[in-house]
Each structure stands twice: as C-alpha cells, then as structure tokens.
Coordinates of C-alpha atoms in Angstrom, one line a residue:
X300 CA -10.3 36.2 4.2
X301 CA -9.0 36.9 0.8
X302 CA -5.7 34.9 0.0
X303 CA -2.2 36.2 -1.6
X304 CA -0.1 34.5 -4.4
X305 CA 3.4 34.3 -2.7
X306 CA 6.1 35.6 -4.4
X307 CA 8.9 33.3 -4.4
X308 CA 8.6 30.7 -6.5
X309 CA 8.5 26.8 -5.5
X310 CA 11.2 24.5 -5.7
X311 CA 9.6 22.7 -8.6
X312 CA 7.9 26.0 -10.5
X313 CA 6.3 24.7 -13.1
X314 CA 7.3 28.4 -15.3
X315 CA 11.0 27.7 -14.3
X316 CA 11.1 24.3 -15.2
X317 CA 8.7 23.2 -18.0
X318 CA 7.5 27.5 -19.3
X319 CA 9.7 27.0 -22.6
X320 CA 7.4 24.6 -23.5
X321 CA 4.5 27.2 -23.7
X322 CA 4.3 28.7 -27.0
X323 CA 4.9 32.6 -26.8
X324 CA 2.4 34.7 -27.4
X325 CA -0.4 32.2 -26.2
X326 CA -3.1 33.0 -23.6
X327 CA -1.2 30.8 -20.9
X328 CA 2.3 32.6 -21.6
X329 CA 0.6 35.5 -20.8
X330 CA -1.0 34.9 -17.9
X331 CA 2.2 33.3 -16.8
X332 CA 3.7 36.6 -16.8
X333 CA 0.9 39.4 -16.4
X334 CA -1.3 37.6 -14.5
X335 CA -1.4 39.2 -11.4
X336 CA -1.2 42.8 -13.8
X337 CA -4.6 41.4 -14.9
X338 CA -6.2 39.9 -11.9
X339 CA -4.6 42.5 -9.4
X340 CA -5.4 41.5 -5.8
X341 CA -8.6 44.1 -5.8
X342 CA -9.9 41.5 -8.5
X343 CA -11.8 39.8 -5.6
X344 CA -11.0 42.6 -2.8
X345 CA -14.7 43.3 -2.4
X346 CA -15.7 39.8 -1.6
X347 CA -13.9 39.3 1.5
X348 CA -14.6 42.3 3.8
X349 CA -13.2 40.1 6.5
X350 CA -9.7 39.8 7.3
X351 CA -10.3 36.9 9.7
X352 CA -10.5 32.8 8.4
X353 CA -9.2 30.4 6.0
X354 CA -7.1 32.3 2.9
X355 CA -9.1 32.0 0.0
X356 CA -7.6 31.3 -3.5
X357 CA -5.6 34.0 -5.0
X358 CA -7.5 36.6 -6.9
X359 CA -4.4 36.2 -10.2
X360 CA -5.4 32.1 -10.0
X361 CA -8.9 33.0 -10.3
X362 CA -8.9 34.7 -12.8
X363 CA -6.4 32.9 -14.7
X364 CA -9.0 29.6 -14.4
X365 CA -11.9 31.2 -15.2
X366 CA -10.6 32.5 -18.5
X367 CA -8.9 29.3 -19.3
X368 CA -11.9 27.5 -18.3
X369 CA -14.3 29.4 -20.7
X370 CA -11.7 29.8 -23.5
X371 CA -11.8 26.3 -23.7
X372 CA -14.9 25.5 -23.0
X373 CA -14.5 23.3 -20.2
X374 CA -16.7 21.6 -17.1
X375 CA -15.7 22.6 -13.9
X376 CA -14.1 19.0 -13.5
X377 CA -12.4 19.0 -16.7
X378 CA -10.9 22.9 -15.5
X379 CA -9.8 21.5 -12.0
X380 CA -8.1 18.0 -13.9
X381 CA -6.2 20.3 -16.0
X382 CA -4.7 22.8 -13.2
X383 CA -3.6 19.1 -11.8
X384 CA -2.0 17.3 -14.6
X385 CA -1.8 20.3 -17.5
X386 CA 1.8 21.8 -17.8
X387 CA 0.5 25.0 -19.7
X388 CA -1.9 25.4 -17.0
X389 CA 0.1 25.1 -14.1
X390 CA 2.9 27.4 -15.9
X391 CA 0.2 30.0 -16.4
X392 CA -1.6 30.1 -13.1
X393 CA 1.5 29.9 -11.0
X394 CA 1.9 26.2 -9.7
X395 CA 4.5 24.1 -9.1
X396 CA 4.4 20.6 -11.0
X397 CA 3.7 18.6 -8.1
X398 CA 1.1 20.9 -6.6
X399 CA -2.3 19.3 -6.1
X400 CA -5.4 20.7 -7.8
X401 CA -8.9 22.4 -5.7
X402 CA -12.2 21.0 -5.5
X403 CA -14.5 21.8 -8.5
X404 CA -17.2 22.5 -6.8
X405 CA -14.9 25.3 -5.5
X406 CA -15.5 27.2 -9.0
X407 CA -19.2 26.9 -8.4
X408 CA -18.1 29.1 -5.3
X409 CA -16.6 31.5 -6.6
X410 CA -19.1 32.1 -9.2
X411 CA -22.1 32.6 -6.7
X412 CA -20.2 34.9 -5.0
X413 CA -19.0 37.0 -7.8
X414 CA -22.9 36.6 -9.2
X415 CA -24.3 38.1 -5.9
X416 CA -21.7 40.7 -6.0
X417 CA -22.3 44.8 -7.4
X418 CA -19.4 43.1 -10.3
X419 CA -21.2 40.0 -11.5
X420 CA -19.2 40.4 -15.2
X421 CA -15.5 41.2 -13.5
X422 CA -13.9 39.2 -15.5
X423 CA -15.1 40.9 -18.9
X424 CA -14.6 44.3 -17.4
X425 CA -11.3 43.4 -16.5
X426 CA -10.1 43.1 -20.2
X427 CA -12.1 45.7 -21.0
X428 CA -9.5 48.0 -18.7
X429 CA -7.0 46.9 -21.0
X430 CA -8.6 47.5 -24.2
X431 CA -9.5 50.8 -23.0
X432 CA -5.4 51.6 -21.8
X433 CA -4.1 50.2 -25.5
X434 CA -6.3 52.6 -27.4
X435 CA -7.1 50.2 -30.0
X436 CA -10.6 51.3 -30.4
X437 CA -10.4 54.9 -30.0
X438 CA -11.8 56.3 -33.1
X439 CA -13.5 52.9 -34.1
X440 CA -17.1 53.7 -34.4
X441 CA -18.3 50.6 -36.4
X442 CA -20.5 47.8 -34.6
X443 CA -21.4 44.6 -35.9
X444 CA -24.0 43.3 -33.8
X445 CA -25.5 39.5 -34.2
X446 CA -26.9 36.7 -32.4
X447 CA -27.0 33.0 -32.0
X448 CA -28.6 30.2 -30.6
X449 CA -27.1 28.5 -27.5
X450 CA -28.5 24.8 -27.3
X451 CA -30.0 24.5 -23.5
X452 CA -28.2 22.4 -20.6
X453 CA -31.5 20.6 -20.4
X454 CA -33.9 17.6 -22.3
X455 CA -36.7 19.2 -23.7
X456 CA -40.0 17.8 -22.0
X457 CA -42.9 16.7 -23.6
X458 CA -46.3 17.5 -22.2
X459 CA -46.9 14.5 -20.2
X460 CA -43.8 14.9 -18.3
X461 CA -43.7 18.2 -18.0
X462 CA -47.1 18.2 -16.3
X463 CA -46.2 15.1 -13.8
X464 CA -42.7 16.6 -13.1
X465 CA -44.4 19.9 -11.9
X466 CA -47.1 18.1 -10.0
X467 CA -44.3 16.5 -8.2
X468 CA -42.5 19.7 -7.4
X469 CA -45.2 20.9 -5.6
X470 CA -45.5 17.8 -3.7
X471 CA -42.3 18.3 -2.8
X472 CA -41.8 22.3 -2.4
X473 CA -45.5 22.9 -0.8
X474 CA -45.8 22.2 2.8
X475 CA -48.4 20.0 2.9
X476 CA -49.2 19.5 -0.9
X477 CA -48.1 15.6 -0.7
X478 CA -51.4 14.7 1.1
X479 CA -53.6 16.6 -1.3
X480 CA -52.1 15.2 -4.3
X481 CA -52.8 11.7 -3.0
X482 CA -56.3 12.8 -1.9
X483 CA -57.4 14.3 -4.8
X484 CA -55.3 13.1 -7.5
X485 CA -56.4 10.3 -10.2
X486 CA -52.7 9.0 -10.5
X487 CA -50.0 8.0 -8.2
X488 CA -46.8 10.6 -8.3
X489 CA -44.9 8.7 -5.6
X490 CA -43.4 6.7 -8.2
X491 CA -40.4 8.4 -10.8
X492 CA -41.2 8.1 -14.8
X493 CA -44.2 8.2 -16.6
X494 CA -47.4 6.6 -15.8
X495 CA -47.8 3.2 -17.3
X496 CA -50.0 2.7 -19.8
X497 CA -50.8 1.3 -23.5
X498 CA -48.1 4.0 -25.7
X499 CA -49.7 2.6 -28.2
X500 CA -53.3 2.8 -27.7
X501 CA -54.6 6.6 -28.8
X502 CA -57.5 5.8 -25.9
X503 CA -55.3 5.3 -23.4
X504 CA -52.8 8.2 -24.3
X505 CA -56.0 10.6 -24.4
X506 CA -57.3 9.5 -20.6
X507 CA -53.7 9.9 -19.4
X508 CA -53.9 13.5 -20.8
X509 CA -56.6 14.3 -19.6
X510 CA -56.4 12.7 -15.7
X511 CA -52.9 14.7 -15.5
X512 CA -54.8 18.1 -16.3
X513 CA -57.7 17.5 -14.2
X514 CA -55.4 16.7 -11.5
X515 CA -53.2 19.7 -12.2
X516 CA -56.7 21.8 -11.7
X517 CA -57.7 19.8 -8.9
X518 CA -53.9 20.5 -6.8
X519 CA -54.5 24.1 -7.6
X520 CA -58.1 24.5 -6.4
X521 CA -57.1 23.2 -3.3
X522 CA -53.7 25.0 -2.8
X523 CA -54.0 28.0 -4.7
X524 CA -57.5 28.6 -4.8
X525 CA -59.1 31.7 -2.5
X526 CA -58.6 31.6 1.0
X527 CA -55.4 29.6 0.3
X528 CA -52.6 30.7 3.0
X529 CA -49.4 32.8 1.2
X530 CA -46.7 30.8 0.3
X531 CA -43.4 31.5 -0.1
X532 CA -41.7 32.3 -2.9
X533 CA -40.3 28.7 -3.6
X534 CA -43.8 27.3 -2.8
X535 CA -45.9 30.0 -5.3
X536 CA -42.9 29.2 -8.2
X537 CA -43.9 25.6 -7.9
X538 CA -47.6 26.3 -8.0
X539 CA -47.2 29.0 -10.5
X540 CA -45.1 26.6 -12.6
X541 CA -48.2 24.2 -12.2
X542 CA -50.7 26.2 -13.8
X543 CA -47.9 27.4 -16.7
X544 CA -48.3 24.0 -17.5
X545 CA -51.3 23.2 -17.7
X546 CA -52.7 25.8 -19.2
X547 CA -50.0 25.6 -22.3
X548 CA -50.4 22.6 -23.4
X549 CA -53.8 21.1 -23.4
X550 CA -56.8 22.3 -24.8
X551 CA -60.6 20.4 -24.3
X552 CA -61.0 17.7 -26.4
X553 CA -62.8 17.7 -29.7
X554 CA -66.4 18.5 -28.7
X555 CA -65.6 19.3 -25.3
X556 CA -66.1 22.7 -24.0
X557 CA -63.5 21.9 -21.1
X558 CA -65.9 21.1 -18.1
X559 CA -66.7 17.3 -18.5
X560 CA -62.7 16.9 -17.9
X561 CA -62.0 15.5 -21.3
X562 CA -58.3 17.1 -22.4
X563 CA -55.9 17.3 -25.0
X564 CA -52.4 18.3 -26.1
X565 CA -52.8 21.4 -28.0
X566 CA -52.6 21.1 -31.7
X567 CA -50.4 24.5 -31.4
X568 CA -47.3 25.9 -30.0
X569 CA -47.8 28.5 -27.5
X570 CA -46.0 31.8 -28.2
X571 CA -43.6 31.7 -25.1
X572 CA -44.0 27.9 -24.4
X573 CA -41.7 26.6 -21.1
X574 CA -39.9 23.4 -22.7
X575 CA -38.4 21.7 -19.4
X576 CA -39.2 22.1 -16.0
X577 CA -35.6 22.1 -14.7
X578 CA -34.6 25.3 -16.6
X579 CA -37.7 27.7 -16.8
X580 CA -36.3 29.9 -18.8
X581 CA -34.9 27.6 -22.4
X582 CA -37.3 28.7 -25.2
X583 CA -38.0 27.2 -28.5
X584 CA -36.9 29.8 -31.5
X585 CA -37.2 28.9 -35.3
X586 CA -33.9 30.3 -37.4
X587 CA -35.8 29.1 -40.5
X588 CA -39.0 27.2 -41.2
X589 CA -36.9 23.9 -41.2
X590 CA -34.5 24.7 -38.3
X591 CA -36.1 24.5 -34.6
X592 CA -33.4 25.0 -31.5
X593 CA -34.2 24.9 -28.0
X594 CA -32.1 27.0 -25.3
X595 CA -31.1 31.0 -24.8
X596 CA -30.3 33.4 -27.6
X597 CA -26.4 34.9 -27.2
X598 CA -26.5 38.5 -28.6
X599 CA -23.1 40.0 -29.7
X600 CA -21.5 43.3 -30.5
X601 CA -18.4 43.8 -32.0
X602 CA -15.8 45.9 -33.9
X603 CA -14.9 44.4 -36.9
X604 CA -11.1 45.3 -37.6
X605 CA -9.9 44.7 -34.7
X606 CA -12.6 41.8 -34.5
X607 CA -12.8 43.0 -30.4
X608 CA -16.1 42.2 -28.5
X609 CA -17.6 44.9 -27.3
X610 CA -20.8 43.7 -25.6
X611 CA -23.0 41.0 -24.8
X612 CA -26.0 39.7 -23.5
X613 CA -28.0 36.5 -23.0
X614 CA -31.8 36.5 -23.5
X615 CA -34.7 33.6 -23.6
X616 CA -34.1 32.4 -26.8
X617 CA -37.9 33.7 -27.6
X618 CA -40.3 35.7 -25.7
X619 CA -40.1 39.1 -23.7
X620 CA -36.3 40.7 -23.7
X621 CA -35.1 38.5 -26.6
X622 CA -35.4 40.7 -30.0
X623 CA -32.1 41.0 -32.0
X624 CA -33.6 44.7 -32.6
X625 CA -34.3 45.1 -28.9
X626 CA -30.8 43.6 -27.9
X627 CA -28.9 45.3 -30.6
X628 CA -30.0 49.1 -29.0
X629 CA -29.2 47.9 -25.7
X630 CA -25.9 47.1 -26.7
X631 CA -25.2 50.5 -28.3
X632 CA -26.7 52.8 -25.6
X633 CA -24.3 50.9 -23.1
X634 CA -21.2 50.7 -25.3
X635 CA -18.7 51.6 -23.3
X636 CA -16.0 52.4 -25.5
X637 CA -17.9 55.2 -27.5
X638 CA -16.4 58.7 -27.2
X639 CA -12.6 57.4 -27.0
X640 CA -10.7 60.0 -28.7
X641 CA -10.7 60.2 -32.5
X642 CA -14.3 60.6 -33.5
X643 CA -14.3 58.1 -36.9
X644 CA -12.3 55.1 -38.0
X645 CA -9.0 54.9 -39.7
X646 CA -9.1 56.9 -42.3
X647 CA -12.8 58.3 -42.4
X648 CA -13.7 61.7 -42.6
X649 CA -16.8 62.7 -40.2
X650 CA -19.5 62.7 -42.9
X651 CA -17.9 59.8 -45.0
X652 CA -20.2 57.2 -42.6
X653 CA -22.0 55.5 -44.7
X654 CA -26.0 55.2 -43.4
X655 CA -26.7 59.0 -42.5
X656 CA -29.7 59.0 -44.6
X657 CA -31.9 57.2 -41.5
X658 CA -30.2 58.0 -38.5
X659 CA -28.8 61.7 -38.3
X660 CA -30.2 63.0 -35.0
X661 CA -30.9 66.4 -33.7
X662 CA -27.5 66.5 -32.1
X663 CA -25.5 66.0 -35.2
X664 CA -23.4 68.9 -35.4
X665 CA -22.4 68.0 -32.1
X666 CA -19.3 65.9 -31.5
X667 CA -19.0 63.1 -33.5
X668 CA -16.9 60.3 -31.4
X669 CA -19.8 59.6 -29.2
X670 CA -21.8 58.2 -32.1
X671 CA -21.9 54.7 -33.7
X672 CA -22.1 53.1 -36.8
X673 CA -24.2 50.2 -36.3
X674 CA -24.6 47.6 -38.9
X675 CA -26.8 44.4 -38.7
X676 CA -29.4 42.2 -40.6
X677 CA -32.6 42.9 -41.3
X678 CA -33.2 41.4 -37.8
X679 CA -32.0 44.4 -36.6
X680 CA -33.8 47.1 -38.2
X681 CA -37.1 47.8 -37.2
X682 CA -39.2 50.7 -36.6
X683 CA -38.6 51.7 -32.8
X684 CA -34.8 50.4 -33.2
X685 CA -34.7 52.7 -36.3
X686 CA -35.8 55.3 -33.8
X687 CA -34.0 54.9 -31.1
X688 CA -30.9 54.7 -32.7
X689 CA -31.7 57.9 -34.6
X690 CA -32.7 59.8 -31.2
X691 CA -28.9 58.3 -30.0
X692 CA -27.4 59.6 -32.9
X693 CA -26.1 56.5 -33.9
X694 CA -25.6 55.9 -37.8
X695 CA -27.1 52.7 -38.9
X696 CA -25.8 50.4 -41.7
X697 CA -28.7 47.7 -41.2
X698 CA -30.4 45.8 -44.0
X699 CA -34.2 46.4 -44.3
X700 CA -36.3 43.9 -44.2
X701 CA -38.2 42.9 -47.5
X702 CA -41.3 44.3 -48.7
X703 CA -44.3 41.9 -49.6
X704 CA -46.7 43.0 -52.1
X705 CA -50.3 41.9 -51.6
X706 CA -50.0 41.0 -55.8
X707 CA -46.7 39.0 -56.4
X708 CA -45.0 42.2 -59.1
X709 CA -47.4 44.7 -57.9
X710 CA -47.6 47.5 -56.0
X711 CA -46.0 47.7 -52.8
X712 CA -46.0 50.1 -49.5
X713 CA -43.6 52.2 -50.8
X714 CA -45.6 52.9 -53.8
X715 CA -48.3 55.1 -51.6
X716 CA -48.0 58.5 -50.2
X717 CA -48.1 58.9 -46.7
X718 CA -49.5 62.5 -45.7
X719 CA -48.1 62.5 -41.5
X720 CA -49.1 65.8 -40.7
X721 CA -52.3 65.5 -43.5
X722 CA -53.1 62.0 -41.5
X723 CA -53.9 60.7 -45.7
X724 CA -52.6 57.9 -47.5
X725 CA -52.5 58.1 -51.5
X726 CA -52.4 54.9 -53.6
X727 CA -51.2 54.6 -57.0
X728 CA -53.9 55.4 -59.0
X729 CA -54.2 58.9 -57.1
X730 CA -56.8 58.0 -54.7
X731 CA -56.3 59.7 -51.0
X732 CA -57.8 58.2 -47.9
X733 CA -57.9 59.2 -44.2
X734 CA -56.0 57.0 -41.8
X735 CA -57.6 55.9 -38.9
X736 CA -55.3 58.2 -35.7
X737 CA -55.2 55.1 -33.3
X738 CA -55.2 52.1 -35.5
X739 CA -53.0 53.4 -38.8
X740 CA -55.1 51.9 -41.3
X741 CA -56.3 53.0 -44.4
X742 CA -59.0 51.0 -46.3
X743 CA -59.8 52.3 -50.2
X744 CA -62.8 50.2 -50.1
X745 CA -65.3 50.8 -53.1
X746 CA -62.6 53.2 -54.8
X747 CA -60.5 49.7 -55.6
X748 CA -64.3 48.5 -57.4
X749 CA -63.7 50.5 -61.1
X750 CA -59.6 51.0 -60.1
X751 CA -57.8 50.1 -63.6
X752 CA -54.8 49.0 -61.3
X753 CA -56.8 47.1 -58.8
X754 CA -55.0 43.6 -60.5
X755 CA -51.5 45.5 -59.4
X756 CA -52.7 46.1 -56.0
X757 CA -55.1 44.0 -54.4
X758 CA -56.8 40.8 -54.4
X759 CA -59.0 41.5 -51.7
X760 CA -62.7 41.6 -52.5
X761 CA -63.6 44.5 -50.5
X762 CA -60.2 46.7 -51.8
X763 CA -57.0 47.3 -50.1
X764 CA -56.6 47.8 -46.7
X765 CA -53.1 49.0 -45.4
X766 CA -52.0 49.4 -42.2
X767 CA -49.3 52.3 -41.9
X768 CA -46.5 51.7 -39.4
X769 CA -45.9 54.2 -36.7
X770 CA -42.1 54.3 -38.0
X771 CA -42.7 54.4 -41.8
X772 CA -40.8 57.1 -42.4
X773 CA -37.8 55.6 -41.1
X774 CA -38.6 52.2 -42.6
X775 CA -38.7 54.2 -46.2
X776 CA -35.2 56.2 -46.0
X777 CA -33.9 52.6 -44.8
X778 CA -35.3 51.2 -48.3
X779 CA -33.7 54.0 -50.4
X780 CA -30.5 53.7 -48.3
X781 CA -30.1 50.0 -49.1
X782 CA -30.5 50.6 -53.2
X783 CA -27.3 53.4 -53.0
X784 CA -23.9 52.5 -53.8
X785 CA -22.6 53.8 -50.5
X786 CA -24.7 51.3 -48.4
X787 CA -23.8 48.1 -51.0
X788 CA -20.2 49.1 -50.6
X789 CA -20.1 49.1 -46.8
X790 CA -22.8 46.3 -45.8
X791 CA -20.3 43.9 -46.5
X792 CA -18.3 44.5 -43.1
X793 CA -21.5 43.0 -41.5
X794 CA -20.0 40.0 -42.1
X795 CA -16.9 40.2 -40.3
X796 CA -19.2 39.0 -37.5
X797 CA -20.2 36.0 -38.6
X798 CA -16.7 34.7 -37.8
X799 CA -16.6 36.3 -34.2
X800 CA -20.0 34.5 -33.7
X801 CA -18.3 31.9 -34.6
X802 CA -15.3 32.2 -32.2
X803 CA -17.9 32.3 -29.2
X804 CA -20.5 29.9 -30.0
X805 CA -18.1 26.6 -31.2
X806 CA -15.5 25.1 -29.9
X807 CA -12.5 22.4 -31.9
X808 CA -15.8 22.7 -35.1
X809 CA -18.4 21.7 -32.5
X810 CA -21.1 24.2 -31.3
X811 CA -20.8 24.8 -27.6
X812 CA -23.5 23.9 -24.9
X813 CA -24.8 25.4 -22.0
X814 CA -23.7 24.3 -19.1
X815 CA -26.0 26.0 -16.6
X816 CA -29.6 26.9 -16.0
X817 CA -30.9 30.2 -16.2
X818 CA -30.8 33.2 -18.7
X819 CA -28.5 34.6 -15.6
X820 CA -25.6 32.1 -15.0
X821 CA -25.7 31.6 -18.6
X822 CA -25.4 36.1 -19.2
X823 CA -22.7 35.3 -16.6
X824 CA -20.8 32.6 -18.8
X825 CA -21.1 34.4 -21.8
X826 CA -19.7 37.3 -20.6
X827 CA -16.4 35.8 -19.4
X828 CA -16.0 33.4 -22.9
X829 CA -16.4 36.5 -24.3
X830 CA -13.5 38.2 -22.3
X831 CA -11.5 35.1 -23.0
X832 CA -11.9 35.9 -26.7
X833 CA -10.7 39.3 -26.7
X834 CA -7.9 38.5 -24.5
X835 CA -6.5 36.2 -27.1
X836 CA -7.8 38.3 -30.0
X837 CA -5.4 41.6 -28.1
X838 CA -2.2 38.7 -28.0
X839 CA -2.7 38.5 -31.2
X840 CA -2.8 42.2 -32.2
X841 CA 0.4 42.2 -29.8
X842 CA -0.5 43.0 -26.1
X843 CA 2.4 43.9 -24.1
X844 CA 2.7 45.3 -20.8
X845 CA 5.4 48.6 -20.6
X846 CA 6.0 50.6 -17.6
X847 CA 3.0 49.8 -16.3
X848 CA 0.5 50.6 -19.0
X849 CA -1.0 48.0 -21.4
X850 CA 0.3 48.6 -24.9
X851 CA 0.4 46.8 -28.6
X852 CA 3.7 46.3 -29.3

C-alpha cells in the first residue's frame, strides 16, 4: 500500500533543529518546504492500487531522493549514505537527525515500478506542472536543441571476448545449449577469461579467431538451424546476439572464400557495430575524425533565456533513432509548452522571427503561438527535418551544412538550375540535362568534353554527374538564409545551449557516466537529471509557492 509522510514533526526534526544551516534558496530548502506541494501524494497514487500491506515510502520522500540523487549525480549507495548522515538531505526530505536511512536497492524499486508504469518520466512532468503554472515560457518560442555523448556504464569488448562471452550466454540461457557447445565446440567455455594462448604469436591469434567463429557457426547450426524448437525470448536474444557477433566482426581470411574455416577480424567497423555484450545497445559515434566515444547520445531542447529544458531523449549513440536531425523534430512536434499564451518572445513582433525564409508553412496566417523557432547546428538541418519542420510551421534558425565543390574554388550545387516541375538541371555554362525521376541524377557527360569551364567544375573524366536532393529547394533558401544579416544576428543564441549541455552532462568539471544499461533506464535517468536542472534553474529565477499556485517572486 502506498505510505503517508506524517505530519507532526519528530522530536529531533532535522528542519527544526539543524534547517538554518541550509542555504535559502537551494534545491534542499525547497524541498524542505514544498516538497509534498511537489510530490503530492497522487505522485505514486497509481502504483499501489492496493490498500492492503506494508506502507511504502512516502510519495514527497521519493521524489525529493530522486531529484537529489540525479542533481548530484549520485549511485544509489552514495543517495541512501547521504539521507543517513547528510544534514541538508535529511532537512529536505523530512527526517529526523537520528532517523536511519532505506536500503539502496530500494531506489532500484521504485524505479522499475515507475518504468513499468503509463508515467515512466513523472518526475520530469512533475516540474513541468510547475513551469507551466509560473508562465515563464508563455510566449517563448525559441528552441535550442543539441546533443551529447554519454560515456556507457560498460568496458568496451574486443572481438575475442565479445564472441566467447556470447557463446557462453547461450550456454547458459539455452536449455540444453551447454552439451552442444562441449560437443561441437573447438574450445573449452567452462572456464571465465580468454582462451590461453601465445598474445604474441600472429599464428596463434589467427587460429583462435578463427576456432571462435567456426564454433559460433557450429552452436547456431545446431540450435538455430531449421527444424530447431522456438525458444523463448531470452533464449532467441542469446542466439540472436550470437550470430550479431559473429557475423560483425570477422571476415575469411586473406585467400579464403569463408568455407575452409579460416577467419579474421574485419579490417572495418561495421556501421551499427554492438561494442559489449552486457549493454546491447552502447554504440561507437565519432564527434570528429580524432575523437571516438563509446555509449548513448543525450539529445536536448531548451529555451535559452530562461535556460529551462524543455525536452529530452536518449538514443544509441549511432544507428537507427539516433540523428540530431531526427531527434531535434521529435522534440519539437512533442513540445509541450508550445501555444502558451503570447504567441512570440519578449519583445518580438509576429514576423520579426528571424528564419522565415525556409520554414513558413501553409498555415502561416494562422495563429502564431503554436509555432517554434528552432535553432541548431548544421547537425540539425537536413532535408526531411527542413521539411518537417516547414509542414509544422516551425521557423528554423539552423546552420546549413557546407557545400563541397568537386574543384576546390569552383563551382558548386548552388551554381546549377534546378527545373522541379521541368525535371532539368542547368549547369554553368548553360547546358540543361534531364534528371533521372527515381534516382535524381543528372550526368552532362560529353557536353563537359569542349566545356571552357569544365576546369571550374569537374575533374571527372567522363563529366559531372550530380545527384539532386529530394529537398534541394529547402537546402538552397537555408543557404541564402545563412548569408543575411538577420540570420548572423540571431544564430548566436544557439549557443546558449552549449552551457545547458553542459549543466546535464558534467558534474563538479567532470563528465558524468552512465550508470545503467539500456537506451531505456538511461531515457529514464536523463529525464529526471533533467527535471533536477530546471528545478534549480526556476529557484533561481525565484520560484515561490502563493496561495496555492506556483509563482516567480
């Protein structure tokens, strides 16, 4: 059953005797006062639909940990050690200063339950309540949106024991897969570690290589291989894991044509390459050339005045779901303070937005406070989020990414005429070509042979061949947005998320780590650091509660 914070006070409350110590105006003299005004009993109502059994822990002292926990970035040990010997905590969650502390495992609780619930981000929509009641974004239509990279909770896993560990999950998750392993496998996997062999002997690394795929392929053909039973889902992960495996990061040997059973570790990456075997789902990703990370890409949306986070999300760090551009209209369509009243930002008029020249939709005579102004890197801006942020009637403020020309100082895409409704592409020196209807390309072929600006254009020996992006229209007003004064003067508000990126992804000037496994749990923590944040951010734009309503004082 769900348990109630009493009202009277202990003997030895730690407010009444040790709460002048808390600074005022801090996250834990709030929550020493509005705390329950935050984390109201119906907080964690729908969890307990029973009124029978053992009191639970107050819904206010739930909350109150949770957002303490994340604001500070601390293990569930390290969050129940300080409710036990902290003064600030105790003071802000309710205790008394001899009161004992709960179990940590007991936070792993509470967050499977509020995971499996229809709320799994409660926490961040509970600030969000108040942000809505103070009214400090209504009219604000600028987004910043952003991303960083979250470093896993995990070791990354080279190929050798990326393929033993899997063979051994199977042996242990299959029914029955530990005596086919032992009959048909070349090594022994009862023992933990790597094989032993010669490190140091190319030969020996090679044969170990390739006995681990062959038995990889050997486990599967007998367990997964037709007329194999179904398996349940656990069972068919581990199998499926298996073959991910295997299949990602060998290739034959040189001269091999992969049936003598001679394998090697590919001499590539592959695109959406698993890096561990405990967490499925961390990614490599690349912020430059020089720069590799490994873990889950944090997406972020934000207002940049008030410096408020609006949204979030946690993707793969690379692969499917992950795209800034992808993320950074996902944000926007789900924004859920858009169309507060107002309709533009302090002192804006209506058509003063800066970034019109891509984005105004077929509704824009309609009402304006719906709309956004979204501004981003070029990360942000391309073709189909172009699009869909045109057909949402968003304004865009987004950097375009840089053109390439095929001759470094020549000509470049924008220098040809594209003819939609025509289906013809002109180049510079006046030629005009069809374009191909399914493929988008254009190829000048022998009219780049006698072309007196063929050394502008192309190096190519048969001519220039362009391909024509579904979106180029969109790409182009982007382009000739960027070089106007109006865009130069208000790109620079991008950056005022580079310091609330900052706010969530490091901690005391150290970057924060994931503590869990899963894009998921780790959507889950991001959400409530990022609630955290915004509850300190409205303290500091002075959050006061009046007659019941949350205001700014």
């Amino acid at each position: 059953m769900q348990g109630q914070s009493r009202m009277d006070r202990e003997l030895l409350d730690a407010g009444e005797m040790a709460g002048h110590l808390v600074p005022p105006g801090s996250v834990f003299a709030f929550l020493a006062g509005h705390r329950r005004e935050l984390f109201p009993d119906s907080f964690t109502a729908d969890l307990f639909p029973s009124r029978t059994g053992r009191p639970s822990l107050p819904a206010d002292l739930v909350g109150a940990v949770l957002v303490l926990k994340e604001l500070y970035d601390l293990s569930d040990a390290q969050a129940a050690d300080a409710l036990k010997f902290d003064i600030r905590w105790k003071v802000a969650c309710g205790r008394s200063l001899t009161q004992m502390s709960f179990d940590p495992s007991t936070l792993v609780y509470w967050r499977k339950r509020i995971a499996a619930s229809d709320r799994p981000d409660r926490v961040f929509d509970a600030v969000a309540e108040v942000i809505a009641q103070t009214g400090i974004l209504a009219g604000r239509r600028k987004r910043c949106v952003d991303s960083t990279v979250f470093d896993d909770a995990v070791a990354t896993q080279d190929t050798v024991t990326q393929l033993t560990a899997a063979i051994r999950k199977v042996a242990r998750v299959v029914p029955g897969a530990g005596e086919v392993i032992a009959a048909v496998g070349r090594l022994d996997y009862s023992q933990p570690g790597k094989p032993g062999i010669d490190w140091d002997d190319p030969a020996a690394r090679d044969k170990l290589v390739s006995d681990l795929v062959n038995d990889a392929l050997a486990v599967l053909a007998e367990l997964a291989g037709p007329g194999a039973p179904p398996r349940d889902p656990a069972a068919a992960d581990a199998l499926g894991l298996l073959a991910l495996v295997a299949g990602q990061d060998a290739e034959p040997a040189e001269g091999s044509d992969g049936t003598d059973g001679r394998w090697r570790i590919a001499r590539k990456v592959a695109p959406d390459r698993v890096i561990s075997t405990v967490d499925t789902q961390a990614r490599h990703t690349r912020k430059s050339k020089s720069q590799r990370r490994d873990g889950f890409r944090g997406h972020v949306a934000a207002e940049p005045e008030t410096g408020l986070i609006t949204d979030c999300e946690m993707t793969m760090a690379a692969g499917p779901g992950s795209a800034d551009a992808e993320n950074g209209v996902k944000m926007a369509a789900r924004d859920r303070f858009a169309g507060t009243p107002g309709g533009t930002g302090p002192g804006e008029e209506p058509d003063a937005a800066a970034g019109t020249a891509d984005s105004a939709g077929p509704d824009a005579d309609g009402p304006q406070d719906a709309r956004l102004e979204v501004y981003g890197d070029s990360a942000y801006g391309s073709g189909e989020a172009r699009a869909a942020y045109r057909d949402a009637g968003h304004d865009t403020v987004i950097k375009p990414g840089p053109l390439r020309p095929a001759v470094p100082g020549g000509f470049t895409i924008d220098d040809f005429t594209v003819d939609e409704q025509a289906g013809t592409v002109t180049c510079p020196a006046g030629h005009a070509m069809a374009m191909s209807a399914r493929t988008r390309t254009v190829t000048f072929g022998r009219l780049c042979a006698a072309c007196p600006l063929r050394a502008r254009c192309t190096t190519a020996r048969d001519g220039r061949s362009t391909r024509i992006h579904p979106h180029e229209d969109l790409l182009r007003a982007a382009r000739a947005q960027a070089r106007t004064d109006d865009f130069k003067n208000a790109y620079p508000t991008r950056s005022a998320i580079e310091r609330i990126i900052s706010w969530t992804a490091t901690q005391n000037g150290r970057r924060v780590r994931l503590r869990y496994l899963g894009t998921a749990r780790n959507n889950a923590w991001l959400h409530t650091r990022c609630a955290a944040i915004n509850l300190r951010t409205l303290l500091r734009h002075g959050l006061a509660r009046c007659d019941g309503a949350w205001i700014l004082a």
